[in-house]
């Protein structure tokens, strides 16, 4: 049977590609080192399939139709945003496993939407560009949660999505070694007056809850508190919650944390480790 | 003033260059195609960032539409306008982005 063998939280900041030289050299080197560490760990763990959880940034889904949770089951290419300055590519999707996850979830009443032909934004393409593509022959399965248009997905539903991912992988009769990656920044204010600031106290509170495996503690933080303390972008912590739920009783091990004003984000890398 | 139709217009401006071209060429005709009241038309026609921020409409949509209309280099101008209106967090300020 397929199995989940790894979990991570990583950023998907578009400025990593659009303004790679913006932060001081020592700061940006910490971020590149963290990506290298994640790549090395994925290789060590012989991961061949990555379920990458992210959100839309009002580039993909119009307010006319907003899925709360969506899985890509067909063609995926990107990035949608030309200003990232990175090559537009077709991404390698594990279509069979994605379809299985969709059908298994539907049978359990999960409110999955799906895409057969996705033009992905930076939430999927930045992690692919800086991380996943460095794994030879690895395939990905993009999962989108609505963390941008009110009413955003509840953290409780993000947990259910994570659990549904885990259940589906466990019933897939293949030998895939799967990583679950929750992508997104911690504090950041996108388009808001505080854009460019970070809140290290809030960031470290989130990192601490992940480190202790306290999903309930994360879920209990209201959306209003997240936005007030960490900005609208911090709602991306729901992708981290989803990944943690997929890993079960995982605790987070900090790889790197930097509040980077030049990239307008509190940036956290963690490895999600299951209890032995 | 509501936000629903305004946010759809902002999404289209942010994502569809042909909509930006039509808006620039004839904003009244373009906006008349959407179910907007007169105050909404006025806010969008003037790209009244301060007014829309007060409602507020979705911040990402507003910034995306502003950038589509004025170009990404104008982002500092957008932030300056937002900051002149909105309440900010009570913390010490680092260098403005």
Short mmCIF file of N, CA, C and O in Angstrom, two decimals, chain B residues 20-81:
data_model
loop_
_atom_site.label_atom_id
_atom_site.label_comp_id
_atom_site.label_asym_id
_atom_site.label_seq_id
_atom_site.Cartn_x
_atom_site.Cartn_y
_atom_site.Cartn_z
N UNK B 20 -9.24 45.14 -18.65
CA UNK B 20 -8.52 46.38 -18.33
C UNK B 20 -8.58 47.33 -19.53
O UNK B 20 -8.83 48.54 -19.37
N UNK B 21 -8.39 46.79 -20.71
CA UNK B 21 -8.41 47.63 -21.91
C UNK B 21 -9.78 48.27 -22.11
O UNK B 21 -9.89 49.47 -22.42
N UNK B 22 -10.82 47.48 -21.89
CA UNK B 22 -12.18 48.01 -22.07
C UNK B 22 -12.51 49.04 -20.99
O UNK B 22 -13.15 50.04 -21.26
N UNK B 23 -12.05 48.76 -19.77
CA UNK B 23 -12.29 49.71 -18.68
C UNK B 23 -11.61 51.04 -18.98
O UNK B 23 -12.20 52.11 -18.79
N UNK B 24 -10.37 50.95 -19.43
CA UNK B 24 -9.63 52.18 -19.72
C UNK B 24 -10.28 52.96 -20.87
O UNK B 24 -10.33 54.19 -20.85
N UNK B 25 -10.75 52.23 -21.87
CA UNK B 25 -11.30 52.88 -23.06
C UNK B 25 -12.63 53.57 -22.77
O UNK B 25 -12.90 54.67 -23.26
N UNK B 26 -13.47 52.91 -21.98
CA UNK B 26 -14.81 53.44 -21.73
C UNK B 26 -15.33 52.87 -20.40
O UNK B 26 -16.11 51.92 -20.40
N UNK B 27 -14.90 53.44 -19.28
CA UNK B 27 -15.26 52.85 -17.98
C UNK B 27 -16.77 52.82 -17.73
O UNK B 27 -17.27 51.86 -17.13
N UNK B 28 -17.49 53.81 -18.19
CA UNK B 28 -18.94 53.83 -17.92
C UNK B 28 -19.64 52.66 -18.61
O UNK B 28 -20.50 52.00 -18.01
N UNK B 29 -19.29 52.43 -19.87
CA UNK B 29 -19.90 51.31 -20.58
C UNK B 29 -19.50 49.99 -19.96
O UNK B 29 -20.33 49.08 -19.77
N UNK B 30 -18.23 49.88 -19.62
CA UNK B 30 -17.76 48.63 -19.01
C UNK B 30 -18.48 48.36 -17.69
O UNK B 30 -19.00 47.26 -17.46
N UNK B 31 -18.55 49.34 -16.85
CA UNK B 31 -19.16 49.14 -15.53
C UNK B 31 -20.67 48.96 -15.62
O UNK B 31 -21.27 48.28 -14.77
N UNK B 32 -21.27 49.50 -16.66
CA UNK B 32 -22.73 49.34 -16.83
C UNK B 32 -23.12 47.89 -17.11
O UNK B 32 -24.28 47.52 -16.95
N UNK B 33 -22.15 47.08 -17.51
CA UNK B 33 -22.43 45.68 -17.77
C UNK B 33 -22.55 44.86 -16.49
O UNK B 33 -22.86 43.67 -16.54
N UNK B 34 -22.26 45.49 -15.36
CA UNK B 34 -22.29 44.77 -14.09
C UNK B 34 -23.38 45.36 -13.20
O UNK B 34 -23.79 46.50 -13.35
N UNK B 35 -23.88 44.53 -12.27
CA UNK B 35 -24.96 44.97 -11.39
C UNK B 35 -24.38 45.77 -10.23
O UNK B 35 -24.18 45.26 -9.13
N UNK B 36 -24.13 47.01 -10.51
CA UNK B 36 -23.53 47.92 -9.52
C UNK B 36 -24.45 49.10 -9.30
O UNK B 36 -25.08 49.60 -10.25
N UNK B 37 -24.51 49.57 -8.05
CA UNK B 37 -25.26 50.80 -7.82
C UNK B 37 -24.35 52.00 -8.11
O UNK B 37 -23.15 51.85 -8.40
N UNK B 38 -24.92 53.19 -8.00
CA UNK B 38 -24.17 54.36 -8.44
C UNK B 38 -22.92 54.61 -7.59
O UNK B 38 -21.88 55.05 -8.10
N UNK B 39 -23.01 54.32 -6.29
CA UNK B 39 -21.84 54.53 -5.44
C UNK B 39 -20.74 53.53 -5.77
O UNK B 39 -19.54 53.87 -5.74
N UNK B 40 -21.13 52.30 -6.12
CA UNK B 40 -20.14 51.29 -6.50
C UNK B 40 -19.48 51.67 -7.82
O UNK B 40 -18.25 51.53 -7.97
N UNK B 41 -20.29 52.14 -8.76
CA UNK B 41 -19.73 52.59 -10.04
C UNK B 41 -18.73 53.72 -9.80
O UNK B 41 -17.63 53.74 -10.37
N UNK B 42 -19.10 54.64 -8.93
CA UNK B 42 -18.22 55.77 -8.67
C UNK B 42 -16.90 55.33 -8.04
O UNK B 42 -15.83 55.82 -8.41
N UNK B 43 -16.98 54.38 -7.10
CA UNK B 43 -15.77 53.91 -6.43
C UNK B 43 -14.84 53.20 -7.41
O UNK B 43 -13.63 53.39 -7.40
N UNK B 44 -15.43 52.37 -8.27
CA UNK B 44 -14.60 51.62 -9.22
C UNK B 44 -14.08 52.54 -10.33
O UNK B 44 -12.93 52.41 -10.76
N UNK B 45 -14.93 53.45 -10.79
CA UNK B 45 -14.51 54.33 -11.88
C UNK B 45 -13.31 55.17 -11.46
O UNK B 45 -12.37 55.38 -12.24
N UNK B 46 -13.32 55.62 -10.21
CA UNK B 46 -12.23 56.44 -9.70
C UNK B 46 -11.11 55.60 -9.09
O UNK B 46 -10.12 56.14 -8.63
N UNK B 47 -11.32 54.26 -9.07
CA UNK B 47 -10.41 53.37 -8.33
C UNK B 47 -10.14 53.99 -6.96
O UNK B 47 -9.00 54.26 -6.56
N UNK B 48 -11.25 54.20 -6.24
CA UNK B 48 -11.23 54.86 -4.94
C UNK B 48 -10.75 53.88 -3.88
O UNK B 48 -11.55 53.25 -3.16
N UNK B 49 -9.44 53.72 -3.79
CA UNK B 49 -8.83 52.77 -2.88
C UNK B 49 -9.27 53.02 -1.44
O UNK B 49 -9.63 52.10 -0.70
N UNK B 50 -9.23 54.28 -1.06
CA UNK B 50 -9.57 54.61 0.32
C UNK B 50 -11.02 54.25 0.63
O UNK B 50 -11.33 53.69 1.69
N UNK B 51 -11.91 54.53 -0.30
CA UNK B 51 -13.31 54.22 -0.09
C UNK B 51 -13.58 52.72 -0.06
O UNK B 51 -14.34 52.22 0.78
N UNK B 52 -12.93 52.01 -0.96
CA UNK B 52 -13.13 50.56 -1.00
C UNK B 52 -12.51 49.90 0.23
O UNK B 52 -13.02 48.90 0.73
N UNK B 53 -11.41 50.45 0.71
CA UNK B 53 -10.78 49.89 1.91
C UNK B 53 -11.67 50.06 3.13
O UNK B 53 -11.63 49.25 4.06
N UNK B 54 -12.49 51.09 3.12
CA UNK B 54 -13.36 51.34 4.26
C UNK B 54 -14.53 50.37 4.32
O UNK B 54 -15.14 50.20 5.38
N UNK B 55 -14.86 49.73 3.20
CA UNK B 55 -16.04 48.85 3.21
C UNK B 55 -15.83 47.63 4.10
O UNK B 55 -16.68 47.38 4.96
N UNK B 56 -14.76 46.77 4.04
CA UNK B 56 -13.75 46.76 2.99
C UNK B 56 -14.06 45.68 1.96
O UNK B 56 -14.73 44.70 2.26
N UNK B 57 -13.56 45.88 0.75
CA UNK B 57 -13.58 44.79 -0.22
C UNK B 57 -12.33 43.94 0.04
O UNK B 57 -11.49 44.29 0.84
N UNK B 58 -12.25 42.82 -0.65
CA UNK B 58 -11.11 41.92 -0.48
C UNK B 58 -9.80 42.63 -0.84
O UNK B 58 -9.66 43.18 -1.94
N UNK B 59 -8.85 42.61 0.08
CA UNK B 59 -7.61 43.37 -0.10
C UNK B 59 -6.81 42.86 -1.30
O UNK B 59 -6.22 43.65 -2.04
N UNK B 60 -6.74 41.56 -1.47
CA UNK B 60 -5.96 41.02 -2.58
C UNK B 60 -6.57 41.40 -3.91
O UNK B 60 -5.86 41.72 -4.87
N UNK B 61 -7.89 41.36 -3.99
CA UNK B 61 -8.56 41.75 -5.23
C UNK B 61 -8.31 43.22 -5.53
O UNK B 61 -8.05 43.59 -6.68
N UNK B 62 -8.37 44.03 -4.50
CA UNK B 62 -8.19 45.46 -4.71
C UNK B 62 -6.76 45.76 -5.17
O UNK B 62 -6.55 46.52 -6.13
N UNK B 63 -5.78 45.13 -4.53
CA UNK B 63 -4.40 45.36 -4.94
C UNK B 63 -4.15 44.81 -6.34
O UNK B 63 -3.46 45.43 -7.16
N UNK B 64 -4.73 43.64 -6.62
CA UNK B 64 -4.54 43.05 -7.95
C UNK B 64 -5.11 43.91 -9.05
O UNK B 64 -4.48 44.10 -10.10
N UNK B 65 -6.29 44.46 -8.83
CA UNK B 65 -6.90 45.32 -9.84
C UNK B 65 -6.11 46.62 -10.00
O UNK B 65 -5.91 47.11 -11.12
N UNK B 66 -5.66 47.16 -8.87
CA UNK B 66 -4.88 48.40 -8.93
C UNK B 66 -3.60 48.20 -9.73
O UNK B 66 -3.22 49.02 -10.58
N UNK B 67 -2.93 47.08 -9.48
CA UNK B 67 -1.70 46.79 -10.21
C UNK B 67 -1.97 46.55 -11.69
O UNK B 67 -1.16 46.94 -12.54
N UNK B 68 -3.08 45.91 -11.98
CA UNK B 68 -3.40 45.65 -13.39
C UNK B 68 -3.66 46.96 -14.14
O UNK B 68 -3.30 47.11 -15.30
N UNK B 69 -4.27 47.90 -13.44
CA UNK B 69 -4.60 49.18 -14.09
C UNK B 69 -3.41 50.12 -14.14
O UNK B 69 -3.24 50.87 -15.10
N UNK B 70 -2.58 50.09 -13.12
CA UNK B 70 -1.51 51.09 -13.00
C UNK B 70 -0.11 50.52 -13.14
O UNK B 70 0.85 51.29 -13.21
N UNK B 71 0.01 49.19 -13.13
CA UNK B 71 1.33 48.57 -13.24
C UNK B 71 1.91 48.25 -11.87
O UNK B 71 1.67 48.96 -10.89
N UNK B 72 2.67 47.15 -11.81
CA UNK B 72 3.28 46.74 -10.53
C UNK B 72 4.21 47.80 -9.95
O UNK B 72 4.31 47.92 -8.71
N UNK B 73 4.92 48.58 -10.78
CA UNK B 73 5.77 49.62 -10.18
C UNK B 73 5.01 50.64 -9.34
O UNK B 73 5.61 51.36 -8.55
N UNK B 74 3.71 50.70 -9.51
CA UNK B 74 2.90 51.65 -8.75
C UNK B 74 2.46 51.10 -7.39
O UNK B 74 1.66 51.73 -6.71
N UNK B 75 2.98 49.93 -7.02
CA UNK B 75 2.56 49.36 -5.74
C UNK B 75 2.85 50.28 -4.56
O UNK B 75 2.02 50.38 -3.65
N UNK B 76 4.01 50.95 -4.51
CA UNK B 76 4.23 51.88 -3.38
C UNK B 76 3.14 52.95 -3.28
O UNK B 76 2.75 53.35 -2.18
N UNK B 77 2.67 53.41 -4.42
CA UNK B 77 1.59 54.40 -4.42
C UNK B 77 0.32 53.81 -3.82
O UNK B 77 -0.38 54.46 -3.03
N UNK B 78 0.02 52.56 -4.20
CA UNK B 78 -1.15 51.87 -3.64
C UNK B 78 -1.02 51.79 -2.12
O UNK B 78 -1.97 52.12 -1.38
N UNK B 79 0.15 51.34 -1.65
CA UNK B 79 0.33 51.18 -0.20
C UNK B 79 0.25 52.51 0.52
O UNK B 79 -0.30 52.60 1.62
N UNK B 80 0.79 53.55 -0.11
CA UNK B 80 0.72 54.87 0.52
C UNK B 80 -0.73 55.30 0.69
O UNK B 80 -1.11 55.85 1.73
N UNK B 81 -1.53 55.05 -0.30
CA UNK B 81 -2.95 55.42 -0.21
C UNK B 81 -3.66 54.61 0.85
O UNK B 81 -4.47 55.14 1.62
#
